[in-house]
Short mmCIF file of C-alpha atoms and ligand atoms in Angstrom, two decimals:
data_model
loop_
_atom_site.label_atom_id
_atom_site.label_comp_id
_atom_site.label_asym_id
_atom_site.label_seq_id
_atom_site.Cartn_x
_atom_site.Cartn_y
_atom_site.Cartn_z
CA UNK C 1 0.00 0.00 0.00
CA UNK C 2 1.37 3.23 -0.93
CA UNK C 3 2.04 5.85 2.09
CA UNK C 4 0.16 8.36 3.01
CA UNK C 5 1.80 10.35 5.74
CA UNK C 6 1.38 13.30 4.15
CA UNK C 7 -0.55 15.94 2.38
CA UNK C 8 1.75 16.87 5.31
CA UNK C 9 0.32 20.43 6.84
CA UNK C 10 2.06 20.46 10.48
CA UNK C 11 0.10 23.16 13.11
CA UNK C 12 1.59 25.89 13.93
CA UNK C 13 1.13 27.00 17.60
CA UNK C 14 1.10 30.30 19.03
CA UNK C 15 3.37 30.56 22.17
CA UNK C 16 2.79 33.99 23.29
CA UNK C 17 4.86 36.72 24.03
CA UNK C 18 8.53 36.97 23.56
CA UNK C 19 11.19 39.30 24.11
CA UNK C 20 8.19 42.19 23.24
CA UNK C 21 7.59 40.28 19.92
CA UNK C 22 4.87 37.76 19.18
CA UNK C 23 6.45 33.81 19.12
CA UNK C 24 4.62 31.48 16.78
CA UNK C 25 6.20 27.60 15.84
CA UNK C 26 5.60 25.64 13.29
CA UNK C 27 5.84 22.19 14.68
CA UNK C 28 7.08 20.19 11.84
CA UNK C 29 8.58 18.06 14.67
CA UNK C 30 4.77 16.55 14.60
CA UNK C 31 4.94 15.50 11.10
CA UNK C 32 3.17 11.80 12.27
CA UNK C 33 6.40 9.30 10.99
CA UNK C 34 8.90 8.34 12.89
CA UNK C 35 9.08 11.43 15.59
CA UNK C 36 9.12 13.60 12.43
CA UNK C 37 11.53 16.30 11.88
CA UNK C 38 12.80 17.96 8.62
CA UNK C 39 14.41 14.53 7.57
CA UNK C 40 10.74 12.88 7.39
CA UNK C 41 9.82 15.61 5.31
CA UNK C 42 12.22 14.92 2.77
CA UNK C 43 12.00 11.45 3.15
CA UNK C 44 8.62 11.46 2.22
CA UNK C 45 9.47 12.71 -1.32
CA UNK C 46 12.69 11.04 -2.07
CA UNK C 47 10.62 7.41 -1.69
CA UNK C 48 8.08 8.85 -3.66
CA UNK C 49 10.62 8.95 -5.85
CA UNK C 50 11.84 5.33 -5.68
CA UNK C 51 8.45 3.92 -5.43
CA UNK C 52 8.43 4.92 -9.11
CA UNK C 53 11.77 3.56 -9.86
CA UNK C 54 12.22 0.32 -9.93
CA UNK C 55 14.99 0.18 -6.85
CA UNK C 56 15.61 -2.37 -4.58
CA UNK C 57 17.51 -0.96 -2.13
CA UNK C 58 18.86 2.38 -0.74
CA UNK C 59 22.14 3.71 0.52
CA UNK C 60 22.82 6.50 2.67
CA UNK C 61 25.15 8.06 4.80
CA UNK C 62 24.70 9.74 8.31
CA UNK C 63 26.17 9.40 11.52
CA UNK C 64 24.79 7.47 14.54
CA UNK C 65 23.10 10.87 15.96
CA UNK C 66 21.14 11.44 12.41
CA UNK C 67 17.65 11.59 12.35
CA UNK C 68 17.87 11.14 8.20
CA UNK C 69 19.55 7.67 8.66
CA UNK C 70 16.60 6.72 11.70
CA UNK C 71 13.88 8.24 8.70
CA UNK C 72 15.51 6.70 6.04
CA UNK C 73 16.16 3.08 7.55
CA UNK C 74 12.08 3.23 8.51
CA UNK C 75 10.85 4.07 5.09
CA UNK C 76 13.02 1.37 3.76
CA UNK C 77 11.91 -1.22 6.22
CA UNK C 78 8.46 -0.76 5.67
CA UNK C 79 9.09 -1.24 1.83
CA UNK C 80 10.78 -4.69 2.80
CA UNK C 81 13.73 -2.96 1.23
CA UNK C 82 17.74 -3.41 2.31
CA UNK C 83 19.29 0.30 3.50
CA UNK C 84 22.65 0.34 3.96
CA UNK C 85 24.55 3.47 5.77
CA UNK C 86 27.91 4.08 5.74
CA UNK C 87 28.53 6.16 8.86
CA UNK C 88 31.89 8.35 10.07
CA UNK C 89 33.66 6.51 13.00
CA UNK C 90 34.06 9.35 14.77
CA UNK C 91 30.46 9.86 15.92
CA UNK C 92 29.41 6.40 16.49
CA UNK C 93 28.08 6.17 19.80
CA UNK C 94 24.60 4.54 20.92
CA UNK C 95 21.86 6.84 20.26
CA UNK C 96 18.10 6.72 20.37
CA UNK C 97 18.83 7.48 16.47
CA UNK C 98 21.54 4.29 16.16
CA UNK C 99 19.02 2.21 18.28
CA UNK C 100 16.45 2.74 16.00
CA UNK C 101 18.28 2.20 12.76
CA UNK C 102 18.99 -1.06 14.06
CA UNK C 103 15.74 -1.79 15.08
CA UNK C 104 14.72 -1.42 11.41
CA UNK C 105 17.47 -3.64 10.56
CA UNK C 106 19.69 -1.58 8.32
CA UNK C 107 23.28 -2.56 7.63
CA UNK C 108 25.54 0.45 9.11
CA UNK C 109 29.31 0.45 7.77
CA UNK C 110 31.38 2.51 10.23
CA UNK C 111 34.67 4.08 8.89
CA UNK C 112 36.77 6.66 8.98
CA UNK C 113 35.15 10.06 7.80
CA UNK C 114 37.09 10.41 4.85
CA UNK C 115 36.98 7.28 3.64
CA UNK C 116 33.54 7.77 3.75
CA UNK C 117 33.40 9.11 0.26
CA UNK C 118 35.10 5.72 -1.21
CA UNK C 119 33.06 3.44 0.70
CA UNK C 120 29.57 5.00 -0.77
CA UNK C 121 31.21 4.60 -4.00
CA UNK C 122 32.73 1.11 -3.37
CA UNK C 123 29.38 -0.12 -1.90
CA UNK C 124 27.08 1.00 -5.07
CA UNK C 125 29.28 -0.15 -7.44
CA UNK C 126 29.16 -3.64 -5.35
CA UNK C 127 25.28 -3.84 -5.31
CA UNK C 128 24.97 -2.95 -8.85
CA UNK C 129 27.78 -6.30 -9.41
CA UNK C 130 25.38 -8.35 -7.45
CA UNK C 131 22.63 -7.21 -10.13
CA UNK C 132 20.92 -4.92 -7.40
CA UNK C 133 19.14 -1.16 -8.26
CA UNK C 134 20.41 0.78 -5.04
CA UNK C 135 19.09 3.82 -4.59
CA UNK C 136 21.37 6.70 -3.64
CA UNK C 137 19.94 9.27 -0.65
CA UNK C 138 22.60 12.09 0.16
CA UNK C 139 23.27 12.81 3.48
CA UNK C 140 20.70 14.78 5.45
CA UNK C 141 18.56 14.25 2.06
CA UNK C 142 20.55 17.02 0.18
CA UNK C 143 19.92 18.14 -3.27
CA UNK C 144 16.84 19.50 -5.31
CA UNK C 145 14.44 16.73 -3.63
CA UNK C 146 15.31 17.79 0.02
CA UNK C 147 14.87 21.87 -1.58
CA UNK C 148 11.39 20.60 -2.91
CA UNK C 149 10.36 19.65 0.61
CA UNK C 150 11.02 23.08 1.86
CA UNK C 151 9.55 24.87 -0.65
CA UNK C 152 6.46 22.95 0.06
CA UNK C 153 6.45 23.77 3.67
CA UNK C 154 6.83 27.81 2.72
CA UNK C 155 3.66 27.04 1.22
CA UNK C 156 1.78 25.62 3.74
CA UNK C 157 3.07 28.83 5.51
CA UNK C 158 1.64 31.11 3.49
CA UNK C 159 -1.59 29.15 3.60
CA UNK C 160 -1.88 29.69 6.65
CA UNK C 161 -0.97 33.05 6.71
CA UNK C 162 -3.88 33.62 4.20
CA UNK C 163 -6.24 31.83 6.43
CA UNK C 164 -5.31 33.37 9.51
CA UNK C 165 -5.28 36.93 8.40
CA UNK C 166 -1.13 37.18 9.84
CA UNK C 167 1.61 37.91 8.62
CA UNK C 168 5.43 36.34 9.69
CA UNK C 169 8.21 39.01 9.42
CA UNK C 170 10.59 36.39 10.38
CA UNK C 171 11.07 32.79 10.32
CA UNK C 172 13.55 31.12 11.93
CA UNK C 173 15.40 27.75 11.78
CA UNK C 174 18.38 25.54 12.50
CA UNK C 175 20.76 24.88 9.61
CA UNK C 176 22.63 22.06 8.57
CA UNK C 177 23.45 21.02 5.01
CA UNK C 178 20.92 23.64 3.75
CA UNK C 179 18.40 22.64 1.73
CA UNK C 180 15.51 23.16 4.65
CA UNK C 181 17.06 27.01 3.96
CA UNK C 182 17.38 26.86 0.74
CA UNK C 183 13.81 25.83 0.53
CA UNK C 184 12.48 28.41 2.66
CA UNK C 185 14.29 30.90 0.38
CA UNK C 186 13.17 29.56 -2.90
CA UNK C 187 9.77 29.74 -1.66
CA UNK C 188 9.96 33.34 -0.71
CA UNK C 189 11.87 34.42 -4.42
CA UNK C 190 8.95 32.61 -6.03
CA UNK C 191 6.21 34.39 -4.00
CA UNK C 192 8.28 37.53 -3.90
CA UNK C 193 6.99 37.63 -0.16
CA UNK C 194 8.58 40.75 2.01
CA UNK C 195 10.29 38.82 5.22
CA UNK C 196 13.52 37.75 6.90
CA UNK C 197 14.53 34.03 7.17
CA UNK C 198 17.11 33.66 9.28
CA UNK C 199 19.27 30.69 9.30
CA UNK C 200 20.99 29.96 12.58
CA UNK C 201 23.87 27.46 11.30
CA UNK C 202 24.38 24.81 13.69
CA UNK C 203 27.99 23.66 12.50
CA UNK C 204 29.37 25.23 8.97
CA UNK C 205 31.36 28.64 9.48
CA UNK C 206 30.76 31.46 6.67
CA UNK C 207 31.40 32.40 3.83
CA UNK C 208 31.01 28.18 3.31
CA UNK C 209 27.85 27.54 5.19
CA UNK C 210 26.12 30.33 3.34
CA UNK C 211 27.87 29.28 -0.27
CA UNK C 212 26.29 26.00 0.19
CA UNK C 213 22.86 27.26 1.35
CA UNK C 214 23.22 29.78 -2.18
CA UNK C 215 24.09 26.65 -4.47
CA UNK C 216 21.01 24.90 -3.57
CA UNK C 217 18.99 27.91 -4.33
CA UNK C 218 20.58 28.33 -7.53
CA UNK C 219 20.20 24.24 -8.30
CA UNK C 220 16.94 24.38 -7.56
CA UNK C 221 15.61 27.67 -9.53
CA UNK C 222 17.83 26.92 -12.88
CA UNK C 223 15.82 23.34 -11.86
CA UNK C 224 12.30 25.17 -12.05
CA UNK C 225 13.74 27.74 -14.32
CA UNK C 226 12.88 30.53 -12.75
CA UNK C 227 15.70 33.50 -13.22
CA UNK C 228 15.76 35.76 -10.62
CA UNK C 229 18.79 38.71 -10.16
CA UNK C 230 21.58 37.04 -8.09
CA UNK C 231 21.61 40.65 -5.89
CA UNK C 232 18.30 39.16 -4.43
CA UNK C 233 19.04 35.84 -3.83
CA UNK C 234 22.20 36.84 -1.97
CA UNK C 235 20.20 39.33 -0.02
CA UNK C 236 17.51 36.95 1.08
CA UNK C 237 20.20 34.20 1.98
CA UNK C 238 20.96 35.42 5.59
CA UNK C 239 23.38 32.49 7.76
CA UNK C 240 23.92 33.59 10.98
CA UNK C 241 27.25 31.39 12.67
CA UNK C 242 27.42 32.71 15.92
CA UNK C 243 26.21 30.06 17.67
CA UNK C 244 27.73 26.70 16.44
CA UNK C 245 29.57 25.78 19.50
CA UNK C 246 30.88 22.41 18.89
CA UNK C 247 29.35 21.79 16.01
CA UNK C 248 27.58 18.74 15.26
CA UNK C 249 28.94 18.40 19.39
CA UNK C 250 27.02 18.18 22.38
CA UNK C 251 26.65 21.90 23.45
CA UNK C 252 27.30 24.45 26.18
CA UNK C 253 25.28 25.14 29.45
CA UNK C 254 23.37 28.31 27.78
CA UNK C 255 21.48 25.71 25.09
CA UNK C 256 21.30 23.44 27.76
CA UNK C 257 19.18 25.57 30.47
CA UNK C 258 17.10 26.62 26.86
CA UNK C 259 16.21 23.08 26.15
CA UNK C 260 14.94 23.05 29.72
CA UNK C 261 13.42 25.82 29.58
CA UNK C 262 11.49 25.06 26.33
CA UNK C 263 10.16 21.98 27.77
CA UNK C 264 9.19 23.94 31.40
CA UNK C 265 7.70 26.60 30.13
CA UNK C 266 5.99 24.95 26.34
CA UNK C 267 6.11 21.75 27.01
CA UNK C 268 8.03 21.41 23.58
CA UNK C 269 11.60 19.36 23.62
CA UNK C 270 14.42 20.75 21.41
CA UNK C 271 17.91 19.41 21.24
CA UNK C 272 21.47 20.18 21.58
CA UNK C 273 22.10 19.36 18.19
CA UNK C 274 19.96 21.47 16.02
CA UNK C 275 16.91 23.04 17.61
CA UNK C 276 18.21 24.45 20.99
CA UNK C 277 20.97 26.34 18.98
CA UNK C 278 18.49 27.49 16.65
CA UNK C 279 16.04 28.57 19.66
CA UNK C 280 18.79 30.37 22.10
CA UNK C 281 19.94 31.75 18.47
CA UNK C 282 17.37 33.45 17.86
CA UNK C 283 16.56 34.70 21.39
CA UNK C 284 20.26 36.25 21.08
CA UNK C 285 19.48 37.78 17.29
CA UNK C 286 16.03 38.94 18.57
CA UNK C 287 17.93 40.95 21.37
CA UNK C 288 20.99 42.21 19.24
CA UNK C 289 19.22 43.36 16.35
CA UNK C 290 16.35 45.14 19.13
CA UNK C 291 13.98 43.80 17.17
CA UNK C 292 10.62 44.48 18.73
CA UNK C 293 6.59 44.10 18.01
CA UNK C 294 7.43 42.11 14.86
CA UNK C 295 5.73 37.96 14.30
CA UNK C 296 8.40 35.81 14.38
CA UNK C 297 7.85 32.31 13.46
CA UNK C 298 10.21 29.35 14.70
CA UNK C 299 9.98 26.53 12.70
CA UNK C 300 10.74 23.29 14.85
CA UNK C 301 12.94 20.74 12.59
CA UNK C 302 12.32 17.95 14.74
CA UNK C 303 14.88 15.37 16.40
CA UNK C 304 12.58 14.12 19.41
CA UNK C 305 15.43 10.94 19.67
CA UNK C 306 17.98 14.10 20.12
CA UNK C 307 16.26 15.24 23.03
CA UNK C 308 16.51 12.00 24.84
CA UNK C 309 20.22 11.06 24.43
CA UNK C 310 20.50 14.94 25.97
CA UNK C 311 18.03 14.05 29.02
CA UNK C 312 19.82 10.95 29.71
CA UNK C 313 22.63 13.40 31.39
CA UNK C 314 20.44 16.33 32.66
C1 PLP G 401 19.00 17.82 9.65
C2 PLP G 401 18.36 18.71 10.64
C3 PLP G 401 18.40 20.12 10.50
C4 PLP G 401 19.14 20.81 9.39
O1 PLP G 401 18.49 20.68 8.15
P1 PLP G 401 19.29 20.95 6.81
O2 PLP G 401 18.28 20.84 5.74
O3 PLP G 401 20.36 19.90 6.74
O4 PLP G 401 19.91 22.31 6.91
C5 PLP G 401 17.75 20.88 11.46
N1 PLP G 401 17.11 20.31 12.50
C6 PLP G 401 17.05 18.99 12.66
C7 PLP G 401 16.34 18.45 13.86
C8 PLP G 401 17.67 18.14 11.74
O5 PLP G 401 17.61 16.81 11.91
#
């Protein structure tokens, strides 16, 4: 039977007042597979995808903390299909994530992170020697697919805009690889909506973070081809890196005591990894640029698993 998580249209929840703005989230952290998240999202379209393809198989790559790999490995098992992850030795620990990747049985291939690369490689070429049709899923479902998601989701923001008689004059979100940016963006060029979206980068440094963020918008509108001046794409494209910490890391006590706080005060979990940073981000960017009286919209990305490897050691 073919899945239907999703006309996905996640609520978005108004939270009050904040910082003498109004706080709105979207909670795509609800989206009803797999504790949801970003990487469900995209999920969702890159099986559509295969469902039409004639694969047997998928590979993809992730560490033991991704919540693509735990999305990916569960579409796949449903399917009755093999996934196979090659994943970077130096973040293997057990994780929620890693515990549920093997509960959907898929076949993870730890090695060093730059042999990763080779092994992807080395691994398709072997499943295609075996007669197999693998199906390759970049990391963190990267690429015009992942974009396409995100796009979407602007969408389903402006819908509800529409309906609600409201308008968002910012939206912001963690980033990682970029596309759930680059997404955003695209959707707001197309539109030609008036608004910030603010990524708050949760390892990459700039000008690279950013770079990557702009070559996914420009993948994705030569995709649609759409030409738009490359002033405005640069202007909408706004990465802030102040507040990577440690990167893809466990964090520092100030995203700790927000995670807390989040759940005290919402009852919503974020993580250390992505959505804390993002949150205590844009508290910080909120207060630095004085921005006041303004609808701000936080979109939650998800990673529910995250949240539990970080209450473990509260
Ligand atoms: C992967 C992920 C992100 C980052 O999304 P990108 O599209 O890679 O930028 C943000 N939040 C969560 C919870 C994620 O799992």
């Amino acid at each position: 039977m073919k899945e239907k998580i999703m006309g996905i249209c996640t609520p978005i929840q108004d939270l009050g007042d904040f910082q003498l703005n109004r706080l709105y989230i979207k909670r795509d952290d609800l989206i009803p597979y797999s504790f949801g998240g970003n990487k469900a999202r995209k999920g969702k379209l890159f099986f559509d995808e295969i469902d039409q393809g004639g694969y047997d198989c998928v590979v993809t790559y992730g560490s033991s903390h991704s919540n693509h790999c735990r999305i990916i490995a569960n579409m796949a098992a449903k399917r009755g299909m093999e996934c196979f992850i090659i994943s970077p030795a130096e973040v293997s620990e057990t994780t929620f994530n890693s515990r549920f990747m093997r509960l959907f049985g898929a076949e993870v291939t730890t090695v060093p992170v730059d042999k990763v690369h080779d092994t992807i490689e080395r691994k398709l070429q072997e499943l295609k020697t075996q007669g197999r049709m693998p199906s390759f899923i970049p990391g963190g479902g990267h690429g015009n697919i992942g974009t396409e998601a995100y796009v979407r989701c602007y969408q389903e923001i402006k819908t509800y805009e529409q309906e609600q008689n409201i308008h968002f004059d910012y939206i912001f979100h963690a980033s990682g690889t970029g596309t759930t940016q680059a997404g955003l963006v695209c959707g707001q060029l197309i539109e030609k909506d008036s608004r910030q979206i603010v990524g708050i980068s949760i390892a990459r440094k700039n000008p690279r973070g950013r770079n990557v963020v702009i070559e996914s918008i420009r993948e994705y509108l030569n995709d649609r081809k759409v030409v738009l001046p490359e002033s405005l794409i640069q202007q909408k494209t706004l990465f802030i890196d102040n507040f990577t910490g440690t990167g893809y890391g466990k964090d520092s006590e100030t995203v700790i005591s927000t995670i807390k706080d989040a759940m005290t005060r919402y009852g919503i979990p974020l993580d250390s990894t992505y959505t804390g940073k993002a949150f205590y981000g844009m508290e910080q960017y909120l207060i630095n640029e004085q921005i006041k009286g303004r609808n701000i919209l936080f979109i939650h990305t998800g990673g529910t698993p995250l949240f539990f490897d970080d209450f473990m050691s509260f």
